[in-house]
């Protein structure tokens, strides 16, 4: 027997219903905010992720599904959605148009991580990317939209926010951070020591308990924000306060992807164990330029579908559609034209085997149909059908064409 690969899962039955309910809900809300659907390839040139997600990130450094294709190209299965959407935005020359563009997407992402609860090698994201709007109002609107998605899905969350500064304040901060980290270097873990050289702000994100304690005293980016970033961050918190969206400022929130600047955020659930981030995102005003497009401010997020799967409160299932069955062999084929007609507007389940009354009623119940339509000897002879409304329990016999 061949099983799925480690860290990869089939989505069937109840889980697939949860999956489609999440996608449908998020799609409906994203469309209300003016987002339109974008589909980009799963395979991209490896260079795209190296340049956007960043060479020093764990994703690029350790987790890429990277290989050489038959034409000798260095390609990679996307580990996230933003890079591909930005590439598509530039490929379509949308960076040269003055109009703002907003895209939503969903689909599989691939990261060669050590699988555990909530951490898969193939997982799915629903994401949004908004291009051309530099105002912090857009960051606020995006956070509002994610809150609305989680509220409609019945999912509780904690929101953490931070500002990662810009090219003015970040270098100043980095210098101070490196100096302070160098002082405690000996006591920090191996990973932290490597990161001091490659990407020092990622040290703040270390999960090691001893490092966390040591880092509590290190300089905070929030204290270094420049004249532009500081008022923007204050405006964002004021807007969230006003909207009644509670949040926590987490100055150690640095995100695992290198393209962010200014606003960064994560939605966290305390009901799903260690892998608690259910959505993450932020502003990435320099990425379009970095990938050779015209400078374009942008902000976005992605929700991890598998992580919220168990948390979703599913709507009550309603009886729907028609179950059609025959009680004699000759009547079976009479069902097909009837089914074809009804399928123009309703869900129809046709039972191909002729059966007794009780067995059909069971079948209709199992199909969760609203109506059960049966044709027996009498109905066949008279050109009628017997129909029962399984909600109101009302029964009637009517001419076939009248149903
Ligand atoms: P991310 O934080 O790497 O951001 O991923 C977003 C979400 O995907 C996470 O919060 C988590 O719920 C889910 N996720 C990540 N890795 C796994 C995994 N191995 N197994 C299951 N779920 C996972 C991004 O990917 C950015 N592209 C988000 C973004 C869009 N930023 C701006 N625009």
mmCIF file of C-alpha atoms in Angstrom, residues 50-205:
data_model
loop_
_atom_site.group_PDB
_atom_site.id
_atom_site.type_symbol
_atom_site.label_atom_id
_atom_site.label_comp_id
_atom_site.label_asym_id
_atom_site.label_seq_id
_atom_site.Cartn_x
_atom_site.Cartn_y
_atom_site.Cartn_z
ATOM 1 C CA UNK A 50 16.034 33.427 -2.293
ATOM 2 C CA UNK A 51 15.586 37.081 -3.169
ATOM 3 C CA UNK A 52 12.239 37.629 -1.442
ATOM 4 C CA UNK A 53 11.876 35.321 1.565
ATOM 5 C CA UNK A 54 15.631 35.741 2.101
ATOM 6 C CA UNK A 55 18.727 33.523 2.002
ATOM 7 C CA UNK A 56 19.205 33.696 5.759
ATOM 8 C CA UNK A 57 15.639 32.606 6.597
ATOM 9 C CA UNK A 58 14.979 29.029 7.748
ATOM 10 C CA UNK A 59 12.500 28.636 4.904
ATOM 11 C CA UNK A 60 15.118 29.217 2.214
ATOM 12 C CA UNK A 61 18.077 27.888 4.185
ATOM 13 C CA UNK A 62 16.613 24.555 5.263
ATOM 14 C CA UNK A 63 13.073 23.957 4.108
ATOM 15 C CA UNK A 64 12.806 24.346 0.369
ATOM 16 C CA UNK A 65 11.535 21.624 -1.954
ATOM 17 C CA UNK A 66 14.196 22.537 -4.465
ATOM 18 C CA UNK A 67 15.372 20.518 -7.460
ATOM 19 C CA UNK A 68 16.709 20.705 -10.964
ATOM 20 C CA UNK A 69 14.024 20.072 -13.579
ATOM 21 C CA UNK A 70 14.624 18.080 -16.762
ATOM 22 C CA UNK A 71 15.747 21.247 -18.549
ATOM 23 C CA UNK A 72 18.416 21.911 -15.927
ATOM 24 C CA UNK A 73 16.533 24.821 -14.277
ATOM 25 C CA UNK A 74 16.874 25.372 -10.540
ATOM 26 C CA UNK A 75 13.217 25.328 -9.416
ATOM 27 C CA UNK A 76 11.341 25.235 -6.148
ATOM 28 C CA UNK A 77 7.829 24.335 -4.950
ATOM 29 C CA UNK A 78 6.511 27.539 -3.419
ATOM 30 C CA UNK A 79 6.974 27.697 0.370
ATOM 31 C CA UNK A 80 4.569 30.666 0.583
ATOM 32 C CA UNK A 81 2.350 32.746 -1.681
ATOM 33 C CA UNK A 82 3.571 36.340 -1.518
ATOM 34 C CA UNK A 83 6.694 35.963 -3.666
ATOM 35 C CA UNK A 84 4.752 34.407 -6.564
ATOM 36 C CA UNK A 85 2.019 37.050 -6.409
ATOM 37 C CA UNK A 86 4.610 39.849 -6.430
ATOM 38 C CA UNK A 87 6.370 38.191 -9.371
ATOM 39 C CA UNK A 88 3.033 37.912 -11.216
ATOM 40 C CA UNK A 89 2.263 41.567 -10.413
ATOM 41 C CA UNK A 90 5.568 42.614 -11.994
ATOM 42 C CA UNK A 91 5.306 40.118 -14.906
ATOM 43 C CA UNK A 92 1.912 41.656 -15.831
ATOM 44 C CA UNK A 93 3.479 45.163 -15.609
ATOM 45 C CA UNK A 94 0.903 46.178 -13.026
ATOM 46 C CA UNK A 95 3.660 48.034 -11.170
ATOM 47 C CA UNK A 96 3.633 50.589 -14.013
ATOM 48 C CA UNK A 97 -0.067 51.347 -13.601
ATOM 49 C CA UNK A 98 -1.273 53.927 -11.130
ATOM 50 C CA UNK A 99 -4.246 51.781 -10.021
ATOM 51 C CA UNK A 100 -4.227 49.946 -6.722
ATOM 52 C CA UNK A 101 -4.437 46.172 -7.050
ATOM 53 C CA UNK A 102 -5.704 43.682 -4.511
ATOM 54 C CA UNK A 103 -5.438 39.914 -4.897
ATOM 55 C CA UNK A 104 -6.533 36.895 -2.901
ATOM 56 C CA UNK A 105 -5.355 33.326 -3.398
ATOM 57 C CA UNK A 106 -5.422 29.942 -1.768
ATOM 58 C CA UNK A 107 -3.594 26.718 -2.362
ATOM 59 C CA UNK A 108 -0.841 24.372 -1.253
ATOM 60 C CA UNK A 109 2.530 25.547 0.074
ATOM 61 C CA UNK A 110 5.546 23.316 0.704
ATOM 62 C CA UNK A 111 8.127 23.504 3.465
ATOM 63 C CA UNK A 112 10.452 20.636 4.327
ATOM 64 C CA UNK A 113 10.007 21.038 8.089
ATOM 65 C CA UNK A 114 10.021 18.448 10.864
ATOM 66 C CA UNK A 115 6.352 17.415 10.927
ATOM 67 C CA UNK A 116 4.409 17.709 14.172
ATOM 68 C CA UNK A 117 0.905 18.740 15.212
ATOM 69 C CA UNK A 118 0.020 21.836 13.181
ATOM 70 C CA UNK A 119 3.209 21.667 11.178
ATOM 71 C CA UNK A 120 3.019 19.964 7.807
ATOM 72 C CA UNK A 121 5.272 19.730 4.791
ATOM 73 C CA UNK A 122 2.367 20.393 2.474
ATOM 74 C CA UNK A 123 -0.155 22.811 3.942
ATOM 75 C CA UNK A 124 -2.652 25.309 2.580
ATOM 76 C CA UNK A 125 -2.888 29.041 2.920
ATOM 77 C CA UNK A 126 -5.552 31.594 2.140
ATOM 78 C CA UNK A 127 -3.772 34.888 1.489
ATOM 79 C CA UNK A 128 -4.320 38.463 0.353
ATOM 80 C CA UNK A 129 -1.880 40.976 -1.102
ATOM 81 C CA UNK A 130 -2.699 44.665 -1.513
ATOM 82 C CA UNK A 131 -0.471 46.748 -3.823
ATOM 83 C CA UNK A 132 -0.112 50.511 -4.191
ATOM 84 C CA UNK A 133 -1.391 51.772 -0.838
ATOM 85 C CA UNK A 134 1.261 53.160 1.521
ATOM 86 C CA UNK A 135 -1.148 54.402 4.190
ATOM 87 C CA UNK A 136 -1.290 52.631 7.539
ATOM 88 C CA UNK A 137 -5.075 52.720 7.054
ATOM 89 C CA UNK A 138 -4.562 49.784 4.692
ATOM 90 C CA UNK A 139 -2.665 47.828 7.386
ATOM 91 C CA UNK A 140 -5.565 48.520 9.729
ATOM 92 C CA UNK A 141 -8.125 47.482 7.100
ATOM 93 C CA UNK A 142 -6.306 44.204 6.465
ATOM 94 C CA UNK A 143 -6.179 43.396 10.187
ATOM 95 C CA UNK A 144 -9.895 44.223 10.407
ATOM 96 C CA UNK A 145 -10.576 41.884 7.501
ATOM 97 C CA UNK A 146 -8.709 38.949 9.100
ATOM 98 C CA UNK A 147 -10.573 39.561 12.380
ATOM 99 C CA UNK A 148 -13.834 39.475 10.438
ATOM 100 C CA UNK A 149 -12.877 36.196 8.753
ATOM 101 C CA UNK A 150 -12.061 34.593 12.117
ATOM 102 C CA UNK A 151 -15.195 36.023 13.715
ATOM 103 C CA UNK A 152 -17.409 34.633 10.952
ATOM 104 C CA UNK A 153 -15.712 31.247 11.306
ATOM 105 C CA UNK A 154 -16.280 31.337 15.062
ATOM 106 C CA UNK A 155 -12.556 31.273 15.883
ATOM 107 C CA UNK A 156 -11.121 33.092 18.903
ATOM 108 C CA UNK A 157 -7.666 34.661 18.557
ATOM 109 C CA UNK A 158 -5.003 36.867 20.120
ATOM 110 C CA UNK A 159 -3.442 39.478 17.893
ATOM 111 C CA UNK A 160 0.209 40.432 18.215
ATOM 112 C CA UNK A 161 1.634 43.424 16.385
ATOM 113 C CA UNK A 162 5.007 45.045 15.965
ATOM 114 C CA UNK A 163 6.759 47.540 13.736
ATOM 115 C CA UNK A 164 9.922 46.403 11.999
ATOM 116 C CA UNK A 165 10.876 49.942 11.020
ATOM 117 C CA UNK A 166 12.240 50.980 7.654
ATOM 118 C CA UNK A 167 15.574 51.564 5.937
ATOM 119 C CA UNK A 168 16.056 54.651 8.114
ATOM 120 C CA UNK A 169 15.470 53.176 11.564
ATOM 121 C CA UNK A 170 16.275 49.487 11.083
ATOM 122 C CA UNK A 171 20.045 49.868 10.429
ATOM 123 C CA UNK A 172 20.424 52.079 13.512
ATOM 124 C CA UNK A 173 18.589 49.536 15.606
ATOM 125 C CA UNK A 174 20.519 46.599 14.155
ATOM 126 C CA UNK A 175 23.819 48.177 15.139
ATOM 127 C CA UNK A 176 22.679 48.538 18.747
ATOM 128 C CA UNK A 177 21.165 45.085 18.811
ATOM 129 C CA UNK A 178 24.353 43.449 17.497
ATOM 130 C CA UNK A 179 26.391 45.275 20.149
ATOM 131 C CA UNK A 180 24.074 44.073 22.910
ATOM 132 C CA UNK A 181 23.957 40.496 21.535
ATOM 133 C CA UNK A 182 27.727 40.369 21.284
ATOM 134 C CA UNK A 183 27.921 41.047 25.027
ATOM 135 C CA UNK A 184 25.846 37.939 25.823
ATOM 136 C CA UNK A 185 27.112 35.847 22.890
ATOM 137 C CA UNK A 186 28.730 33.130 25.022
ATOM 138 C CA UNK A 187 25.454 32.362 26.772
ATOM 139 C CA UNK A 188 23.205 32.324 23.696
ATOM 140 C CA UNK A 189 22.467 29.102 21.769
ATOM 141 C CA UNK A 190 24.229 27.985 18.603
ATOM 142 C CA UNK A 191 21.380 29.135 16.332
ATOM 143 C CA UNK A 192 21.426 32.616 17.885
ATOM 144 C CA UNK A 193 25.181 32.847 17.419
ATOM 145 C CA UNK A 194 24.874 31.984 13.747
ATOM 146 C CA UNK A 195 22.074 34.525 13.342
ATOM 147 C CA UNK A 196 24.026 37.392 14.919
ATOM 148 C CA UNK A 197 26.146 37.236 11.780
ATOM 149 C CA UNK A 198 23.431 36.506 9.196
ATOM 150 C CA UNK A 199 20.188 38.100 10.397
ATOM 151 C CA UNK A 200 20.452 39.492 13.948
ATOM 152 C CA UNK A 201 16.793 40.471 14.396
ATOM 153 C CA UNK A 202 15.822 36.801 14.022
ATOM 154 C CA UNK A 203 17.663 36.176 17.304
ATOM 155 C CA UNK A 204 14.710 37.881 19.020
ATOM 156 C CA UNK A 205 12.500 35.076 17.772
#
